[in-house]
CSV table of C-alpha atoms and ligand atoms in Angstrom, one decimal:
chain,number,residue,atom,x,y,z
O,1,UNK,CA,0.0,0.0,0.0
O,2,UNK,CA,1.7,3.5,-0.9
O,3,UNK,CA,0.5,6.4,1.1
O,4,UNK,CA,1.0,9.7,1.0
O,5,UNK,CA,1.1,12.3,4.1
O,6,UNK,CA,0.0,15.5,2.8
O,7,UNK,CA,0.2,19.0,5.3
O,8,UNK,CA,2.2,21.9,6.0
O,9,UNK,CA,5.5,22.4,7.8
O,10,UNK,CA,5.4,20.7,11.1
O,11,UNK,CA,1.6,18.8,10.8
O,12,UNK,CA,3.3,15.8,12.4
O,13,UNK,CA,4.6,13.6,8.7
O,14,UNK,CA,7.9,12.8,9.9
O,15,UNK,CA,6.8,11.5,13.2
O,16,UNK,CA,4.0,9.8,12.0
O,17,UNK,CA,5.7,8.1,8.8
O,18,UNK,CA,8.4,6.9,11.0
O,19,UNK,CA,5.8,5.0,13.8
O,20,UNK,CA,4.4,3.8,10.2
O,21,UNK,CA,8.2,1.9,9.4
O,22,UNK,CA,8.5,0.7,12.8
O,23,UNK,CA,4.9,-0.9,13.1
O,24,UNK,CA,4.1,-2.0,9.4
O,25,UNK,CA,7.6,-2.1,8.0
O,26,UNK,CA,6.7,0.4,5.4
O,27,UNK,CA,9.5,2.6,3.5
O,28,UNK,CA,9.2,6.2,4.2
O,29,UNK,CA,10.4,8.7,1.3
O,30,UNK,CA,10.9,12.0,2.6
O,31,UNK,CA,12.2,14.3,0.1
O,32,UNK,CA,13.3,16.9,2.7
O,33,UNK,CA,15.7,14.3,4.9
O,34,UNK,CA,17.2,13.0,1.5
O,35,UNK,CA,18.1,16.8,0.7
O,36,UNK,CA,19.4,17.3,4.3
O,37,UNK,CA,21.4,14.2,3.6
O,38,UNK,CA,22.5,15.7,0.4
O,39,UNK,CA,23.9,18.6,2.0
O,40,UNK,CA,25.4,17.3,5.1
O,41,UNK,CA,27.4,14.8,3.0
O,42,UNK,CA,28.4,17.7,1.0
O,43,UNK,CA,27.5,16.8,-2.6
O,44,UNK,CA,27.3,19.9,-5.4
O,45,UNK,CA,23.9,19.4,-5.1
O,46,UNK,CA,23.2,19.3,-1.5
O,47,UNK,CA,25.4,22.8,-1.9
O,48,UNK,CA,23.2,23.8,-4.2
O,49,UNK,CA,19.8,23.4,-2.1
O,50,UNK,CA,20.9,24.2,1.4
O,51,UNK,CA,20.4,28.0,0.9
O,52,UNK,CA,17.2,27.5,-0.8
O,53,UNK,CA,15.7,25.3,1.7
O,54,UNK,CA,17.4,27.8,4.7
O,55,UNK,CA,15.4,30.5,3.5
O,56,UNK,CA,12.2,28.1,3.1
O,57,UNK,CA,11.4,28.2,-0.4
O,58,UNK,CA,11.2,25.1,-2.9
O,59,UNK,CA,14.2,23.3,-4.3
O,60,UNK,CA,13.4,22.5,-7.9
O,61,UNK,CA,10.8,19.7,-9.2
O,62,UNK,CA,13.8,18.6,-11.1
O,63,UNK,CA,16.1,17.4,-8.5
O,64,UNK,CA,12.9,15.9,-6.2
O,65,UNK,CA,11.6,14.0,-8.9
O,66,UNK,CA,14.8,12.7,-10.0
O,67,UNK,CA,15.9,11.9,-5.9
O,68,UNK,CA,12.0,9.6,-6.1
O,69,UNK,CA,12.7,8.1,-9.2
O,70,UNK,CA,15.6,6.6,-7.8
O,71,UNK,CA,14.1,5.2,-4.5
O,72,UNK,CA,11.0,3.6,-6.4
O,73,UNK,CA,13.5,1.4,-8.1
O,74,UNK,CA,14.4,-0.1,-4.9
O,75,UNK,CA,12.6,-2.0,-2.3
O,76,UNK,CA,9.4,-1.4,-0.8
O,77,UNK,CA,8.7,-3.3,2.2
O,78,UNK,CA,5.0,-3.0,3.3
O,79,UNK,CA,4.5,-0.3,0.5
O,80,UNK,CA,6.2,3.7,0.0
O,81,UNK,CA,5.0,6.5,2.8
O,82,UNK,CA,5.7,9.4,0.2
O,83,UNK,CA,6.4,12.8,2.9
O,84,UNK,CA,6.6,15.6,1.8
O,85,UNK,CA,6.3,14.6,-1.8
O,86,UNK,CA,4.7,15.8,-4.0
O,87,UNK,CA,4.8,19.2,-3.1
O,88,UNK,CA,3.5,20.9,-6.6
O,89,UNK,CA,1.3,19.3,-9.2
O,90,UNK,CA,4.2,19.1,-11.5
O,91,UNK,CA,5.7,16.4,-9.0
O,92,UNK,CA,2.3,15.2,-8.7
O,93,UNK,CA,1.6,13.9,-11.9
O,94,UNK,CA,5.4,13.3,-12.1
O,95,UNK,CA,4.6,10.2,-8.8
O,96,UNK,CA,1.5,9.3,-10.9
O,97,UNK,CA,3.6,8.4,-14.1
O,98,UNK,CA,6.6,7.0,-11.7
O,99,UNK,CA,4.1,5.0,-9.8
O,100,UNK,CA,2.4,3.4,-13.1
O,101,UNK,CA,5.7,2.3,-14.8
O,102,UNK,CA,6.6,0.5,-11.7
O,103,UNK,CA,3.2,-1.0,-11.8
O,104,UNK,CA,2.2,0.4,-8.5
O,105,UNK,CA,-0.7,2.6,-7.4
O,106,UNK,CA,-1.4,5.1,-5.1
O,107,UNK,CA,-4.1,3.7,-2.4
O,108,UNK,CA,-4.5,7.1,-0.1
O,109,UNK,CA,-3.8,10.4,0.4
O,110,UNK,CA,-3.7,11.7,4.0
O,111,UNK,CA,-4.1,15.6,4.6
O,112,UNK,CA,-3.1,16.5,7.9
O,113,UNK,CA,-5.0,19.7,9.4
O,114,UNK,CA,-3.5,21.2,11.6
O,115,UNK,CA,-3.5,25.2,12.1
O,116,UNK,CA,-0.9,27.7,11.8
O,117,UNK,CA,-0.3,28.8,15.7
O,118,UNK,CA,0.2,24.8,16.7
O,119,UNK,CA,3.0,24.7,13.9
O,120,UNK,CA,4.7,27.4,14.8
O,121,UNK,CA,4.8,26.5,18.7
O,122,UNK,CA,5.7,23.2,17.1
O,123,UNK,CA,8.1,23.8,14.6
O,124,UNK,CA,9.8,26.1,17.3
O,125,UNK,CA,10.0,23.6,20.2
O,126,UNK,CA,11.6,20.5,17.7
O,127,UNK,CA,14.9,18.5,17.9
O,128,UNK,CA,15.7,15.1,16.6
O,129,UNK,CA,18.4,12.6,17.2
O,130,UNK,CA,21.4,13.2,15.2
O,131,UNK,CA,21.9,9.3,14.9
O,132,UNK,CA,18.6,8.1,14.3
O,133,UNK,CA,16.4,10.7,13.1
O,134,UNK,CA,14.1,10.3,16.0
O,135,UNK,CA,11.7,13.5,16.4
O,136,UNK,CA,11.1,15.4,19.6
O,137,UNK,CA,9.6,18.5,20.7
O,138,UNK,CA,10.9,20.8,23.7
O,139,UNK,CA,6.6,20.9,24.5
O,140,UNK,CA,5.1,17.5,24.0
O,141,UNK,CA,7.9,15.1,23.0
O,142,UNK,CA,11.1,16.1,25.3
O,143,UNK,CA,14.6,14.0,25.4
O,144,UNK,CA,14.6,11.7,27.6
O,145,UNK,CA,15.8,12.8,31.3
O,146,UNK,CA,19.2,10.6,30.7
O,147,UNK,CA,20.5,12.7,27.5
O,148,UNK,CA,19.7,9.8,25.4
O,149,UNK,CA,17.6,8.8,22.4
O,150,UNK,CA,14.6,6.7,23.4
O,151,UNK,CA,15.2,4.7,19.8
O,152,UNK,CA,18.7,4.1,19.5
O,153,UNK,CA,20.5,5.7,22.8
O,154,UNK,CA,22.5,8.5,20.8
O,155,UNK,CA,23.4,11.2,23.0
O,156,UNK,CA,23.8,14.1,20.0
O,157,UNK,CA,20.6,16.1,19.0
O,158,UNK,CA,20.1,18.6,16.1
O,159,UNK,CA,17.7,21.3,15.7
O,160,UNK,CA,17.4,22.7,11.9
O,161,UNK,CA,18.4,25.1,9.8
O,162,UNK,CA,15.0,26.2,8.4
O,163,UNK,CA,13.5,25.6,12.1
O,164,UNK,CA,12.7,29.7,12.3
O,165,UNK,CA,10.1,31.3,12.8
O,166,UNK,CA,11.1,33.8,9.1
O,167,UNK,CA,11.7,30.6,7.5
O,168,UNK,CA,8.8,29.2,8.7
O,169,UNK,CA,7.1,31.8,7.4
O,170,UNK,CA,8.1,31.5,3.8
O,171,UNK,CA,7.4,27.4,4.2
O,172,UNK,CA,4.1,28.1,4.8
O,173,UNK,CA,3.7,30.5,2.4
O,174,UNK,CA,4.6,27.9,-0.1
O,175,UNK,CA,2.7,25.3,1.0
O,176,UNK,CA,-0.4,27.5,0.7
O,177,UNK,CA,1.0,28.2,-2.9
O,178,UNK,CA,2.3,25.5,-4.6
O,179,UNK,CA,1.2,22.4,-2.8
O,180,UNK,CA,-2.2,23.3,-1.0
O,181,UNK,CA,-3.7,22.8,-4.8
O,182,UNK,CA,-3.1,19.3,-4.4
O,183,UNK,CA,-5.9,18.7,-2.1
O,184,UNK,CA,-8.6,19.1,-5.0
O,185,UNK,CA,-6.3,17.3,-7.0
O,186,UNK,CA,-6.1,14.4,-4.8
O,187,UNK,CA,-10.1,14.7,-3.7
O,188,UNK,CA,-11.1,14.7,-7.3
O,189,UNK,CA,-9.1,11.6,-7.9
O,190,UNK,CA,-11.1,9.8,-5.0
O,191,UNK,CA,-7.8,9.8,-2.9
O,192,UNK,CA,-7.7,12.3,-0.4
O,193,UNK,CA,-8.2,11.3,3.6
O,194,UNK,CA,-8.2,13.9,5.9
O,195,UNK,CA,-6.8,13.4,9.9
O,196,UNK,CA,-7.1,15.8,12.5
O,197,UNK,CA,-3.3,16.7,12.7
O,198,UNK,CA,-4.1,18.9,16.4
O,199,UNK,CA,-4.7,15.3,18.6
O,200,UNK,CA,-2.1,13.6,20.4
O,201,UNK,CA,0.9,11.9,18.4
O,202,UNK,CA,-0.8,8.3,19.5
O,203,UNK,CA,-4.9,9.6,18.3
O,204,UNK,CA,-3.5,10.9,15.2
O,205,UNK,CA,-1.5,7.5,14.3
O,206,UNK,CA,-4.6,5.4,15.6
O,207,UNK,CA,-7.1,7.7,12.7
O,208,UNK,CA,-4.1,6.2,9.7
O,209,UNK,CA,-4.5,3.4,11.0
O,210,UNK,CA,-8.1,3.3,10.4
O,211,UNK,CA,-7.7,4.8,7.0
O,212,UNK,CA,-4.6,2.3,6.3
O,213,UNK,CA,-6.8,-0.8,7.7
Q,301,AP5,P1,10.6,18.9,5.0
Q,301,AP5,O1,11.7,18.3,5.7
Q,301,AP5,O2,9.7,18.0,4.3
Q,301,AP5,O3,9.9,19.9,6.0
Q,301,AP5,P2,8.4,20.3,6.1
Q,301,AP5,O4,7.4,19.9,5.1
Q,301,AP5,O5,8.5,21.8,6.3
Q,301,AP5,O6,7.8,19.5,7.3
Q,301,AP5,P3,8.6,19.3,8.6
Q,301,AP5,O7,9.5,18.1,8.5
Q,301,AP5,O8,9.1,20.5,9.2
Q,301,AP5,O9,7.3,18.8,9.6
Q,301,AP5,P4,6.6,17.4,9.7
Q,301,AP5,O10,5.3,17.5,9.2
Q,301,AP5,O11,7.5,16.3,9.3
Q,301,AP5,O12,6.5,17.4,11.3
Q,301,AP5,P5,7.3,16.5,12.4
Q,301,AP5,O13,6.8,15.1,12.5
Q,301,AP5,O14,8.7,16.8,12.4
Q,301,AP5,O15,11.2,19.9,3.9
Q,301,AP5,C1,12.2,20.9,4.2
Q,301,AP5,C2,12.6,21.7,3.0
Q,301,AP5,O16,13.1,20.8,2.0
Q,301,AP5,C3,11.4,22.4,2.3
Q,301,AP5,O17,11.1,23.7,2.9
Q,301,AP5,C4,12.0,22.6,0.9
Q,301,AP5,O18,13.0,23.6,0.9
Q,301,AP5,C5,12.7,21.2,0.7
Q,301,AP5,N1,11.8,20.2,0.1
Q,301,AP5,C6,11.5,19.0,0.7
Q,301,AP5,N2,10.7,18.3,-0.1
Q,301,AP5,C7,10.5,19.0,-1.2
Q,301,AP5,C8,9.7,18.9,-2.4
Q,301,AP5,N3,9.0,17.8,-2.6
Q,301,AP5,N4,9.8,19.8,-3.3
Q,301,AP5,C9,10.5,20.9,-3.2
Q,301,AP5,N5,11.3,21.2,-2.1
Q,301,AP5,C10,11.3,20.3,-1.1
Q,301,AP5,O19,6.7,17.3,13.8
Q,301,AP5,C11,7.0,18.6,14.1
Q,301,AP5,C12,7.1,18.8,15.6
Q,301,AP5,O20,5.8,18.6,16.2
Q,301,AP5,C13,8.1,17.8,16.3
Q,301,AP5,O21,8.7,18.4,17.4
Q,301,AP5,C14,7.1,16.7,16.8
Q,301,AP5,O22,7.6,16.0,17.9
Q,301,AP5,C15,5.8,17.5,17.1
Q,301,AP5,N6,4.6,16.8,16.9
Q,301,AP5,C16,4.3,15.9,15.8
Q,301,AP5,N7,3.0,15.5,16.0
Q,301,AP5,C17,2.5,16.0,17.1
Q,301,AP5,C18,1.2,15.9,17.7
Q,301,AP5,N8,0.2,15.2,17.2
Q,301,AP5,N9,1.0,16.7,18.8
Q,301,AP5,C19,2.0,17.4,19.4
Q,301,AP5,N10,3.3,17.6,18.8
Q,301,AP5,C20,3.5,16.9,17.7
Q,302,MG,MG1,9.4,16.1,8.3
């Protein structure tokens, strides 16, 4: 089953694709930790990006697309969480053709709703594990009392680049732009679920796992 989690900076897709690996052994894509990776490892086109996505704005449908292509060659385990992709309806219909030459489909589209003021004190308040990826929040998700990751035991936590409140700014801005439109698009193709993003981390995972079930 490939998925989709669909919402604006901070809705809760990294956390909730990740619980989504652990319990149903699916493969999350997320087109934003595969830039980071880009750029922390230093390649010219991880140079290239890291202002772009500093500042908040898009990187191009170009280098997404061609950084998905790549992964839907490979493995799939319980079926692809796409997060964070598609962000425009170019890279929509982009995944659609992807998707069909790899004979696969797309089975849902979840739109997390969650409003601006929660992703701000959100955004604001996160830190993940530098080892494993794991996502807290200052507020609602806090490091463990030891100094160590709950998943893995890492010791070393990173807060990002883009994780201010001007940046945050312009990311929303562009998600009301560019990839809010893919709601209709998604709804008029019968696809589009939507989960109240503003519950607990453990309500929002058990209404995809209705959807999912
Ligand atoms: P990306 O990394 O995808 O960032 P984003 O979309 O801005 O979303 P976030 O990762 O910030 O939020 P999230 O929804 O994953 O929330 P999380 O689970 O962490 O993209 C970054 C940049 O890369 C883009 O700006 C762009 O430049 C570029 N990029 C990436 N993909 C692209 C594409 N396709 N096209 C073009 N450019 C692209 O949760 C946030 C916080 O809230 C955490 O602290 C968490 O613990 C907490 N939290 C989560 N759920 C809950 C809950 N239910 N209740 C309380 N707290 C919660
Ligand atoms: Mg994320």
């Amino acid at each position: 089953m490939n998925i989709i989690l669909l919402g604006p900076p901070g809705a809760g897709k990294g956390t909730q694709a990740r619980r989504l690996v652990e319990e149903r052994g699916m493969v999350q894509l997320s087109t934003g930790d595969m830039l980071r990776e880009a750029k922390d490892s230093g390649t010219e086109m991880g140079k290239r990006v890291a202002e772009v996505m500093a500042r908040g704005e898009l990187v191009t449908d170009e280098i997404v697309i061609g950084l998905i292509r790549e992964k839907l060659e490979g493995e799939n385990g319980g079926g692809f969480i796409f997060d964070g992709f598609p962000r425009t309806l170019a890279q929509a219909d982009a995944l659609g053709s992807l998707l069909a030459e790899e004979g696969q489909t797309l089975e849902a589209v979840i739109e997390m709703q969650v409003d601006d003021a929660a992703l701000v004190s959100r955004i604001t308040a996160r830190s993940t594990c530098g080892s494993c990826g794991e996502v807290y929040n200052d507020v609602t998700k806090p490091i463990p009392a030891d100094g160590k990751c709950s998943n893995c035991g890492g010791t070393e936590f990173k807060r990002r680049a883009d994780d201010n409140e001007e940046s945050l700014r312009q990311r929303l801005m562009e998600y009301y732009k560019k990839t809010s439109p893919l709601i209709g698009y998604y709804y008029a193709k019968g696809l589009l679920k939507g989960v109240d993003g503003l519950g607990e981390i453990d309500e929002v995972a058990g209404q995809i796992a209705a959807i999912i079930d």
